[in-house]
XYZ file of C-alpha atoms in Angstrom:
744
model
C 49.637 124.490 152.883
C 51.361 127.138 155.035
C 53.881 127.778 152.255
C 51.134 128.174 149.684
C 49.291 130.653 151.980
C 52.483 132.658 152.490
C 53.072 132.826 148.760
C 49.606 134.045 147.765
C 49.153 136.489 150.680
C 50.919 139.392 148.873
C 48.752 138.730 145.800
C 45.585 138.924 147.857
C 46.755 142.158 149.573
C 47.696 143.725 146.280
C 44.352 142.848 144.731
C 42.495 144.254 147.709
C 44.427 147.511 147.572
C 43.829 147.777 143.845
C 40.062 147.406 144.124
C 39.901 149.798 147.062
C 41.789 152.502 145.256
C 40.264 152.045 141.800
C 37.584 154.682 142.358
C 40.190 157.173 143.602
C 42.484 156.783 140.605
C 42.866 159.895 138.549
C 40.664 159.600 135.433
C 41.588 162.789 133.681
C 45.274 162.174 133.133
C 47.818 159.460 133.496
C 49.383 159.019 136.911
C 53.113 159.565 136.660
C 55.407 157.596 138.914
C 57.708 160.135 140.571
C 59.383 157.791 143.047
C 62.224 155.335 142.559
C 61.426 151.748 143.355
C 63.892 149.282 144.797
C 64.180 147.567 141.393
C 64.920 150.824 139.624
C 67.504 151.786 142.250
C 69.142 148.382 141.989
C 69.410 148.828 138.201
C 71.677 151.781 138.891
C 74.242 149.391 140.378
C 77.749 149.175 138.999
C 76.945 145.595 137.901
C 74.344 146.780 135.398
C 74.801 147.366 131.668
C 72.177 148.869 129.415
C 72.106 148.278 125.709
C 69.876 150.634 123.780
C 68.245 150.226 120.401
C 70.826 152.622 118.969
C 73.641 150.524 120.397
C 72.280 147.447 118.704
C 71.708 149.245 115.433
C 75.304 150.442 115.365
C 76.733 146.994 116.032
C 74.278 144.564 114.429
C 74.490 140.866 115.315
C 74.473 138.104 112.716
C 72.020 135.927 114.611
C 71.900 135.939 118.391
C 71.943 138.839 120.878
C 74.577 136.935 122.824
C 77.049 138.256 120.180
C 76.366 141.765 121.490
C 75.798 141.008 125.164
C 79.258 139.390 125.317
C 80.787 142.860 124.856
C 79.509 144.026 128.239
C 81.738 143.849 131.380
C 81.510 140.578 133.298
C 80.085 138.697 130.310
C 81.543 135.866 128.266
C 80.280 133.059 126.075
C 80.975 129.562 127.243
C 79.560 126.131 127.999
C 78.164 125.236 131.371
C 81.184 123.203 132.562
C 84.939 123.103 132.269
C 84.746 119.956 130.155
C 83.757 122.181 127.264
C 81.569 119.515 125.660
C 79.694 120.870 122.626
C 82.426 123.497 122.361
C 80.657 125.714 119.813
C 77.311 125.816 121.648
C 78.422 128.784 123.691
C 75.931 130.716 125.800
C 75.824 133.841 127.944
C 77.930 133.419 131.104
C 77.787 136.188 133.710
C 80.797 136.497 136.065
C 81.920 132.933 135.396
C 78.902 131.304 137.046
C 77.969 129.349 133.906
C 75.013 129.733 131.510
C 72.690 127.675 133.755
C 72.985 130.545 136.277
C 72.070 133.212 133.712
C 68.330 133.957 133.732
C 66.931 135.209 130.444
C 63.804 137.420 130.562
C 61.664 138.769 127.737
C 59.758 141.849 128.911
C 60.416 140.783 132.504
C 59.074 137.250 132.072
C 61.446 134.250 132.470
C 62.263 132.137 129.413
C 62.821 128.412 130.159
C 62.807 126.660 126.778
C 66.351 125.318 127.209
C 65.057 123.282 130.166
C 63.370 121.026 127.561
C 66.806 119.778 126.529
C 68.239 116.971 128.604
C 71.279 117.652 130.721
C 74.419 115.616 130.041
C 76.497 113.669 132.512
C 78.821 116.636 132.948
C 76.120 119.329 132.886
C 75.961 120.497 129.250
C 72.887 120.847 127.084
C 72.606 120.619 123.282
C 71.251 124.175 123.028
C 72.285 127.746 122.276
C 70.350 128.946 125.276
C 67.317 131.233 125.390
C 68.800 134.383 123.879
C 67.516 133.976 120.319
C 63.736 134.067 120.655
C 63.332 137.761 119.758
C 64.542 139.119 116.441
C 67.205 141.688 117.095
C 65.377 144.408 115.092
C 62.386 144.093 117.466
C 64.364 144.833 120.626
C 63.989 148.224 122.353
C 66.711 147.637 124.934
C 68.634 144.967 126.837
C 69.548 145.153 130.505
C 72.355 142.976 131.849
C 72.139 142.761 135.640
C 75.006 141.044 137.495
C 75.744 140.341 141.149
C 73.653 140.829 144.351
C 71.083 143.006 142.618
C 69.817 139.991 140.662
C 68.731 138.061 143.805
C 65.146 139.396 143.583
C 64.586 137.322 140.454
C 64.878 133.996 142.265
C 66.110 130.626 140.918
C 68.558 130.654 138.025
C 69.817 134.205 138.563
C 72.908 133.481 140.649
C 75.144 134.829 137.888
C 72.697 137.496 136.833
C 69.833 138.446 134.557
C 69.511 139.447 130.900
C 66.220 141.245 130.299
C 65.228 141.722 126.664
C 62.662 144.521 126.278
C 60.657 144.506 123.037
C 59.371 147.540 121.213
C 56.284 149.277 122.584
C 52.952 149.835 120.918
C 53.105 153.034 118.885
C 50.628 155.886 119.305
C 50.731 156.470 115.545
C 50.403 153.878 112.800
C 53.824 152.957 111.479
C 55.850 149.974 110.249
C 59.230 148.833 109.149
C 60.852 146.245 106.864
C 64.317 145.011 107.779
C 66.898 143.225 105.604
C 70.260 141.880 106.787
C 72.995 139.821 105.143
C 76.346 138.565 106.479
C 78.847 136.966 104.080
C 82.063 135.418 105.503
C 85.199 135.681 103.380
C 85.843 131.965 104.000
C 83.399 129.868 102.033
C 83.576 127.186 104.723
C 81.931 129.514 107.282
C 78.139 129.887 107.437
C 76.507 132.937 105.865
C 73.404 134.669 107.256
C 70.302 136.085 105.591
C 67.449 137.737 107.507
C 64.208 139.529 106.700
C 61.657 140.908 109.124
C 58.796 143.348 109.482
C 56.808 145.121 112.162
C 53.553 147.044 112.301
C 52.200 149.070 115.191
C 49.585 151.663 115.841
C 46.185 152.502 117.280
C 42.980 150.573 116.676
C 40.991 153.004 118.810
C 43.006 156.184 119.410
C 44.289 156.488 122.998
C 42.412 153.329 123.992
C 43.348 150.233 122.012
C 46.565 149.617 120.131
C 48.458 146.753 118.508
C 51.922 145.569 117.563
C 52.923 142.689 115.329
C 56.276 141.471 114.031
C 57.580 138.614 111.942
C 61.051 137.294 111.164
C 62.728 134.751 108.879
C 66.424 134.054 109.504
C 68.888 131.429 108.291
C 72.545 131.021 109.205
C 74.218 128.262 107.266
C 76.283 125.633 109.082
C 80.046 125.660 108.791
C 81.503 123.092 106.474
C 81.951 119.723 108.164
C 85.702 119.761 107.374
C 86.391 123.339 108.493
C 88.745 122.088 111.230
C 90.342 119.288 109.164
C 94.065 118.939 109.737
C 93.908 120.633 113.137
C 92.169 118.065 115.222
C 94.282 114.963 114.979
C 92.804 111.598 113.983
C 89.149 112.609 114.322
C 87.658 115.722 112.776
C 85.714 118.093 114.996
C 82.911 120.109 113.439
C 82.496 123.892 113.387
C 79.489 125.977 114.261
C 76.102 124.502 113.482
C 73.597 126.435 111.418
C 70.232 127.774 112.603
C 66.866 128.576 111.074
C 64.503 130.954 112.852
C 60.842 131.702 112.201
C 59.140 134.147 114.554
C 55.813 135.873 114.757
C 54.440 137.828 117.692
C 51.495 140.093 118.442
C 50.445 142.453 121.163
C 47.146 144.095 122.069
C 47.255 146.990 124.533
C 44.044 148.287 126.117
C 44.109 151.526 128.053
C 41.245 150.749 130.409
C 41.645 154.142 132.092
C 44.407 156.680 132.603
C 45.482 154.592 135.583
C 45.145 151.075 134.160
C 46.569 149.217 131.189
C 45.979 145.650 130.069
C 48.474 144.008 127.668
C 47.966 140.717 125.864
C 51.095 139.180 124.330
C 51.286 136.143 122.053
C 54.301 134.714 120.205
C 55.323 131.655 118.245
C 58.843 130.700 117.210
C 60.415 127.782 115.396
C 64.181 127.404 115.868
C 66.176 124.584 114.361
C 69.744 123.278 114.191
C 71.450 122.650 110.820
C 73.839 119.765 111.267
C 77.528 119.789 110.329
C 78.916 116.809 112.278
C 79.124 118.123 115.794
C 78.347 115.871 118.743
C 78.636 116.069 122.465
C 82.013 114.365 122.435
C 83.055 115.924 119.132
C 82.921 112.769 117.010
C 80.393 110.046 116.214
C 81.133 106.439 117.077
C 82.454 104.439 114.075
C 79.223 102.357 113.843
C 77.144 105.435 113.009
C 79.493 107.178 110.576
C 77.178 106.469 107.611
C 74.284 108.107 109.473
C 76.408 111.164 110.232
C 77.679 111.480 106.656
C 74.097 111.378 105.392
C 73.043 114.102 107.834
C 75.966 116.300 106.947
C 75.635 115.880 103.168
C 71.910 116.696 103.234
C 72.371 119.677 105.603
C 69.697 118.114 107.759
C 67.916 119.548 110.732
C 68.707 117.536 113.827
C 66.645 119.501 116.336
C 63.532 121.709 116.059
C 62.301 123.799 118.963
C 58.750 125.137 118.783
C 58.053 127.755 121.451
C 54.624 129.253 122.091
C 54.242 131.986 124.725
C 51.188 133.857 125.986
C 50.871 136.433 128.730
C 48.371 138.868 130.190
C 49.749 141.899 132.049
C 47.838 144.427 134.138
C 49.622 147.669 135.086
C 47.936 149.945 137.598
C 48.888 153.377 138.919
C 47.053 154.342 142.123
C 47.151 157.129 144.640
C 48.993 154.840 147.048
C 51.470 153.276 144.530
C 51.528 151.095 141.476
C 50.927 147.374 140.710
C 51.879 144.856 138.091
C 50.069 141.521 137.726
C 51.139 138.905 135.149
C 49.798 135.570 134.010
C 52.108 133.819 131.534
C 52.271 130.454 129.842
C 55.180 128.996 127.866
C 55.037 125.735 125.907
C 58.140 124.325 124.226
C 58.235 121.239 122.026
C 61.780 119.958 121.553
C 61.739 117.623 118.529
C 65.139 116.097 117.873
C 66.891 113.021 116.573
C 67.403 110.326 119.225
C 70.725 110.471 121.089
C 72.857 107.918 122.821
C 72.796 108.138 126.610
C 75.856 106.025 127.284
C 79.520 106.929 127.822
C 81.520 107.968 124.797
C 78.502 107.848 122.467
C 76.526 110.109 124.812
C 74.965 112.806 122.672
C 75.629 110.958 119.415
C 72.640 110.553 117.076
C 71.379 107.001 116.783
C 68.539 107.183 114.238
C 66.402 109.304 111.921
C 63.063 109.076 113.681
C 62.473 112.309 115.662
C 61.563 112.088 119.316
C 60.008 114.809 121.409
C 60.182 116.404 124.856
C 57.482 118.814 126.019
C 57.946 121.546 128.557
C 55.076 123.572 130.028
C 55.546 126.548 132.313
C 52.665 128.348 133.955
C 53.500 131.449 136.007
C 51.547 133.917 138.097
C 53.257 137.011 139.510
C 52.097 140.079 141.358
C 53.966 143.083 142.620
C 53.162 146.364 144.348
C 55.368 149.427 144.920
C 54.223 151.557 147.823
C 55.910 154.888 148.698
C 55.711 156.109 152.264
C 57.555 158.151 154.832
C 58.862 156.747 158.093
C 61.306 159.437 159.193
C 62.832 159.224 155.694
C 61.473 158.424 152.231
C 60.815 154.723 151.502
C 59.452 152.829 148.536
C 58.347 149.373 149.660
C 58.094 146.570 147.099
C 55.970 143.494 147.918
C 55.706 140.641 145.434
C 54.748 137.003 145.008
C 55.190 134.362 142.300
C 53.900 130.896 141.551
C 55.393 128.690 138.861
C 54.297 125.262 137.705
C 56.786 123.400 135.413
C 55.954 120.093 133.720
C 58.347 118.068 131.571
C 57.562 115.043 129.490
C 60.669 113.513 127.913
C 60.160 109.766 127.400
C 63.216 109.442 125.121
C 65.785 110.762 127.631
C 64.121 109.241 130.678
C 63.861 105.745 129.251
C 67.505 104.644 129.563
C 67.572 100.866 129.988
C 69.622 98.936 132.562
C 70.405 96.396 129.859
C 73.907 96.763 128.332
C 74.976 95.313 124.965
C 78.735 94.640 125.202
C 80.451 94.583 121.767
C 82.135 91.302 120.956
C 85.867 91.052 120.411
C 87.865 89.040 117.881
C 84.789 88.160 115.832
C 82.691 87.165 118.852
C 79.009 88.228 118.901
C 77.926 91.005 121.293
C 76.830 90.035 124.780
C 73.666 91.138 126.556
C 74.159 92.079 130.178
C 71.307 93.028 132.509
C 72.422 95.284 135.339
C 69.946 95.118 138.195
C 70.131 97.330 141.297
C 67.837 97.165 144.336
C 64.890 99.521 144.033
C 65.672 100.617 140.472
C 63.116 99.592 137.866
C 64.026 98.617 134.289
C 60.871 100.452 133.091
C 61.145 104.195 133.444
C 58.623 107.025 133.044
C 59.105 110.210 131.086
C 57.156 112.739 133.173
C 58.382 115.018 135.952
C 57.287 118.311 137.427
C 58.138 121.028 139.938
C 56.212 123.793 141.609
C 57.720 126.910 143.141
C 56.044 129.429 145.450
C 57.839 132.631 146.232
C 57.303 135.898 148.113
C 59.672 138.843 148.469
C 59.919 142.229 150.139
C 62.389 144.996 149.436
C 62.635 148.614 150.455
C 64.394 151.532 148.797
C 65.308 153.698 151.777
C 66.568 157.210 151.029
C 68.546 157.890 154.160
C 69.668 161.176 152.625
C 69.650 162.639 149.145
C 73.031 160.977 148.600
C 72.648 157.707 150.519
C 70.326 154.813 149.638
C 69.922 151.531 151.425
C 68.019 148.565 149.967
C 67.331 145.666 152.313
C 65.458 142.743 150.771
C 64.462 139.192 151.506
C 62.955 136.496 149.280
C 61.415 133.217 150.289
C 61.126 130.308 147.858
C 59.554 126.898 148.362
C 60.297 124.374 145.624
C 58.430 121.075 145.515
C 61.634 119.225 144.689
C 64.251 120.895 146.908
C 62.299 122.517 149.753
C 62.486 126.003 151.166
C 65.110 128.714 150.752
C 65.634 132.207 152.176
C 67.538 134.758 150.108
C 68.341 137.920 152.105
C 70.119 140.820 150.423
C 71.466 144.277 151.290
C 72.568 146.834 148.720
C 73.680 150.387 149.213
C 74.910 153.486 147.356
C 76.531 156.674 148.651
C 77.523 159.742 146.708
C 80.757 161.507 147.711
C 80.902 165.087 146.496
C 79.719 165.894 143.016
C 81.558 163.242 141.035
C 82.128 160.110 143.090
C 79.726 157.229 143.932
C 80.366 154.189 146.093
C 78.094 151.159 145.695
C 78.063 147.667 147.039
C 75.935 144.741 148.059
C 75.736 141.279 149.500
C 73.058 138.672 148.783
C 72.359 134.996 149.046
C 71.261 133.735 145.667
C 69.942 130.294 144.869
C 69.052 127.845 142.099
C 66.698 124.880 142.394
C 67.726 121.522 140.826
C 66.560 121.238 137.268
C 63.868 118.855 136.104
C 66.354 116.197 135.130
C 68.659 116.326 138.117
C 65.808 115.960 140.620
C 64.072 113.170 138.675
C 64.988 109.627 139.904
C 63.586 108.277 136.591
C 66.346 110.041 134.587
C 69.305 107.710 134.045
C 72.620 107.997 132.221
C 75.073 105.185 131.573
C 78.765 104.959 130.908
C 81.078 102.058 130.116
C 83.855 103.587 132.161
C 84.352 106.900 130.392
C 82.301 108.674 133.053
C 83.094 106.492 136.077
C 84.793 108.475 138.893
C 88.419 107.918 139.805
C 87.495 106.047 142.956
C 85.734 103.382 140.854
C 88.920 102.256 139.066
C 89.429 101.560 135.362
C 87.157 101.243 132.329
C 86.439 97.568 132.890
C 83.252 98.431 134.806
C 80.098 100.393 133.960
C 78.444 103.177 135.923
C 74.862 104.365 136.013
C 73.897 107.853 137.123
C 70.358 108.710 138.140
C 68.504 111.784 139.305
C 68.197 112.530 143.002
C 64.947 113.607 144.582
C 66.801 114.743 147.747
C 69.094 117.368 146.212
C 69.604 120.649 147.999
C 69.304 123.859 146.007
C 72.532 125.445 144.838
C 73.339 128.677 146.666
C 75.893 131.465 146.361
C 76.872 134.267 148.681
C 77.465 137.086 146.162
C 79.369 140.220 147.237
C 80.497 143.295 145.387
C 81.927 146.732 146.138
C 82.859 149.416 143.657
C 83.370 153.099 142.877
C 82.231 155.283 140.001
C 83.476 158.664 138.769
C 81.470 160.914 136.451
C 82.242 164.447 135.253
C 81.293 166.307 132.080
C 80.686 163.092 130.110
C 83.762 161.355 131.479
C 82.993 158.158 133.297
C 85.065 155.517 135.024
C 84.174 152.653 137.363
C 85.659 149.567 138.931
C 83.859 146.781 140.810
C 85.278 143.891 142.796
C 83.045 140.783 143.047
C 83.305 137.566 145.014
C 80.901 134.630 144.785
C 81.104 131.805 147.336
C 79.290 128.995 145.506
C 77.796 126.226 147.667
C 76.053 122.929 146.996
C 76.797 122.903 143.278
C 75.093 119.916 141.671
C 77.473 117.421 140.027
C 77.743 113.731 139.347
C 78.487 111.979 142.626
C 81.357 109.622 143.430
C 79.775 107.472 146.150
C 78.265 104.184 145.001
C 74.661 103.758 146.061
C 74.878 100.095 145.037
C 77.245 97.649 143.292
C 75.575 94.827 141.356
C 76.705 91.258 140.713
C 78.585 92.402 137.604
C 80.679 94.841 139.675
C 79.025 97.868 138.095
C 78.206 100.984 140.097
C 75.015 102.977 140.643
C 75.562 106.643 141.472
C 73.459 109.806 141.498
C 73.652 113.560 141.160
C 74.787 115.141 144.418
C 75.821 118.447 146.017
C 79.491 119.424 146.256
C 80.854 121.515 149.159
C 81.983 124.713 147.478
C 83.378 126.706 144.572
C 84.762 130.252 144.398
C 84.483 133.010 141.781
C 86.406 136.246 142.129
C 87.185 139.104 139.794
C 87.181 142.768 138.850
C 85.178 144.565 136.168
C 84.843 148.161 135.117
C 84.513 150.710 132.356
C 86.015 153.941 131.039
C 84.177 156.421 128.784
C 86.096 159.321 127.231
C 84.325 162.087 125.293
C 87.250 163.020 123.048
C 85.208 165.500 121.019
C 81.631 166.639 120.511
C 81.454 164.078 117.675
C 83.851 161.400 119.025
C 83.405 159.099 122.029
C 85.684 156.300 123.187
C 84.001 153.613 125.351
C 85.901 150.801 127.091
C 85.170 148.058 129.588
C 87.172 145.227 131.070
C 86.749 141.988 133.028
C 89.510 140.301 135.016
C 88.767 136.858 136.417
C 91.103 136.443 139.341
C 89.728 133.106 140.502
C 87.381 130.392 139.265
C 87.786 127.055 140.968
C 85.418 124.224 141.941
C 85.788 121.686 144.733
C 88.251 119.643 142.652
C 90.393 122.563 141.586
C 89.018 122.954 138.043
C 87.419 126.158 136.744
C 83.606 126.313 136.769
C 83.543 127.221 133.078
C 86.092 127.951 130.360
C 86.429 131.745 130.134
C 89.363 134.041 129.357
C 91.562 135.335 132.158
C 90.652 138.841 131.087
C 88.554 140.570 128.427
C 88.814 144.139 127.093
C 86.104 145.685 124.877
C 86.689 149.031 123.193
C 84.555 151.136 120.814
C 85.506 154.448 119.116
C 82.228 156.054 117.947
C 82.121 158.961 115.516
C 78.912 160.839 114.844
C 79.490 164.059 112.844
C 75.764 164.659 112.385
C 72.376 162.926 112.788
C 72.597 161.202 109.404
C 76.056 159.605 109.563
C 77.877 157.534 112.145
C 80.903 155.196 112.134
C 82.352 152.805 114.698
C 85.663 151.118 115.242
C 85.498 148.151 117.642
C 88.152 146.031 119.334
C 87.896 143.103 121.723
C 90.891 141.396 123.289
C 90.584 138.038 125.066
C 93.222 136.791 127.429
C 94.238 133.137 127.404
C 91.763 130.486 128.456
C 93.386 127.794 130.588
C 91.867 124.307 130.417
C 91.004 122.276 133.442
C 93.917 120.403 134.963
C 92.432 117.882 137.418
C 91.348 114.490 136.039
C 87.865 113.376 136.985
C 88.006 109.743 135.799
C 90.514 106.980 135.171
C 90.606 107.545 131.400
C 91.587 111.166 131.880
C 94.212 110.195 134.454
C 95.963 107.443 132.510
C 94.613 107.452 128.970
C 93.356 104.282 127.338
C 93.090 103.076 123.802
C 92.833 106.014 121.391
C 91.957 108.444 124.190
C 94.863 110.507 125.553
C 95.102 111.401 129.222
C 93.968 114.775 130.391
C 97.430 116.311 130.596
C 98.022 115.543 126.890
C 94.620 116.225 125.440
C 93.572 119.575 126.920
C 94.296 122.550 124.721
C 94.835 126.133 125.890
C 93.248 128.965 123.906
C 95.833 131.681 123.665
C 95.116 135.427 123.841
C 93.824 137.092 120.724
C 92.136 140.274 119.510
C 89.257 140.982 117.089
C 88.807 144.320 115.225
C 85.650 145.527 113.482
C 84.443 148.539 111.601
C 81.044 149.701 110.455
C 79.208 152.818 109.258
C 75.583 153.866 108.914
C 73.759 156.427 106.831
C 70.229 157.687 107.293
C 69.214 158.383 103.717
C 66.114 160.152 104.963
C 63.570 159.617 107.725
C 62.390 156.433 106.055
C 65.497 154.692 104.717
C 68.602 153.723 106.708
C 71.540 151.632 105.539
C 74.530 150.176 107.334
C 77.587 148.217 106.279
C 80.624 146.842 108.019
C 83.402 144.313 108.339
C 83.718 142.024 111.340
C 87.047 140.501 112.306
C 88.782 143.053 110.133
C 92.231 141.410 110.218
C 90.879 137.856 109.782
C 91.994 136.445 113.084
C 90.656 132.843 113.202
C 90.462 130.125 115.775
C 89.844 126.437 115.080
C 88.795 123.587 117.285
C 91.781 121.337 117.961
C 92.479 118.017 119.630
C 89.209 116.390 120.613
C 87.615 119.797 120.248
C 86.015 119.835 123.661
C 87.788 122.766 125.280
C 88.301 124.861 122.122
C 85.940 126.637 119.742
C 85.740 128.246 116.310
C 86.217 132.000 116.036
C 85.046 133.004 112.575
C 87.249 135.108 110.298
C 86.583 138.204 108.266
C 82.960 138.758 107.170
C 81.134 141.522 105.296
C 77.663 142.559 106.325
C 74.967 145.061 105.414
C 71.489 146.033 106.501
C 68.619 148.020 105.096
C 65.673 149.461 107.057
C 62.676 150.989 105.332
C 60.121 152.704 107.579
C 56.586 153.842 106.705
């Protein structure tokens, strides 16, 4: 009760201030914010990248904004673990902390749809993440926030935050139709076709306005045999296809010059087009006919339906400004049933779709209050409440009964594994609530020195309470140099599967820890209601130089990761059959360390050369493996030419350093190899360094018509999944694309 009171107190104070000041608000003209809040100051940190609408237009993505975000410093695409399962399901990874520690926001509101997908034994999900819910043509800007500055956003932001800002309501009636096509040179690679529209304008001038957009997008799946001949005995699949259907609307009511009410509603359908990919790269032999049928029919294997609603109130008062948000997100994850045991984990087992449902209700309130106490201050006070409910009967219903295949013509055997206190009948529902309150202050010590102390308190119903203090600073030296740094304690609560004792996974030895011995036994892993939240002490320090359009920066970052949640190695119980019962647990530590920076050179009035780099000096977990599979270094370079307002052209280059696989075995099979499965030292593949060139040009025919065309992967540098496909991925070859925008 005390925690709840603490969480809602800022909301109550903000509401009281708002009502008290409402009569004093300026009615004749809008109140302009002339002060810099802590959040705005933090977004000037060296660990922040801003992607404008023009940036996106000049480098259009085929499907997902992750394709563009990956070109920012400190950003890569990877899976959530070093096992690399589901190798082509790569998601946004900030500073090597893994996709699960990247928080995706749409207009400042968290997106949690991927939480409806079960987590695997090693921590992967069968998902592309939450970066594909907004059509790229409807995005106004993207902010990528890395490091200590992201702490204010709470759970899931240990790596950082990606905030997708959609287009605003127009003061004049206007619309646009967008067409996009991407055609790979290789017929085995999936092509993309996209069409979308938007309308926006006033209903009542200066009082009530609207915005609506729609989108249809399809990217074909790669051919099932795209990696044939490169993956040994078993063929690993390429990139799955995707279908997107999106529609969204906004009503904006200008209640007064000082108050605005915004109602948002959106609906999206996102599906996977199957091409043979599984969690462990290949289906078990007994289901090959099922897989062949799915591949040949280009079937959908998963369909995500996301509905989102929000009501936002913005207020500008004599004493400061406020933002109050109520949001609701409902995701239905309809997918083919999957195996939950060992090698077949993640393999499809039937054609009857099953569903998981995720509901997220969120209240948030924030006030920014400028004042003077010797020096200028802008105090930010905020509070949040989140209620998350998951119903996944298919994934939470793993039985304790094991069917052992017979040998030498013998019939299969039924073995019942009973453990004290563990029921054979398991429920599908679980939930978490989180209360949070935070305070931060932008202190202008001088015109050139800013200090931002902050503290955030979270109480999670599954993992308890957590304090996240932070301190960021900036100091300008002379006219051209700026020093910035920060330190913060970030955190992540256990997800809805890890904290649920009803969730159970099973392995016939493939997932048993080394301490358990060989594959002759079975292991069961269940959720743990007593997990601690993951934490990370994030530090960064850097310097920036700017002069006459020239810009250079370098930032050193170090993350001390604690209590990372992994599959445990201590048996909770051993049954009469000799099989083990284990659970998710917290590991002692992991370390991330690296350098990132950028260099911008205005070579001419019409020519600009932009570069950034990321160097990962260290990424190691408690066992000595990397946290995720990312290149040792990444260099992104763009040469932009704009001779006039109607024409522009861009030459792009990205170079990825080698990606070293994990080297420490985590089970007996990986250590010694058994049957057709090679040991770790022989099966892990290293992705060597490589570079990708691209070129594109755009022409504004007039104010209403704009066209763009280009070639990606100009020199046709390809990568294929090899070996068992786990730690490698497909890099598509040369493709030709074009877009047309017609405005009215």
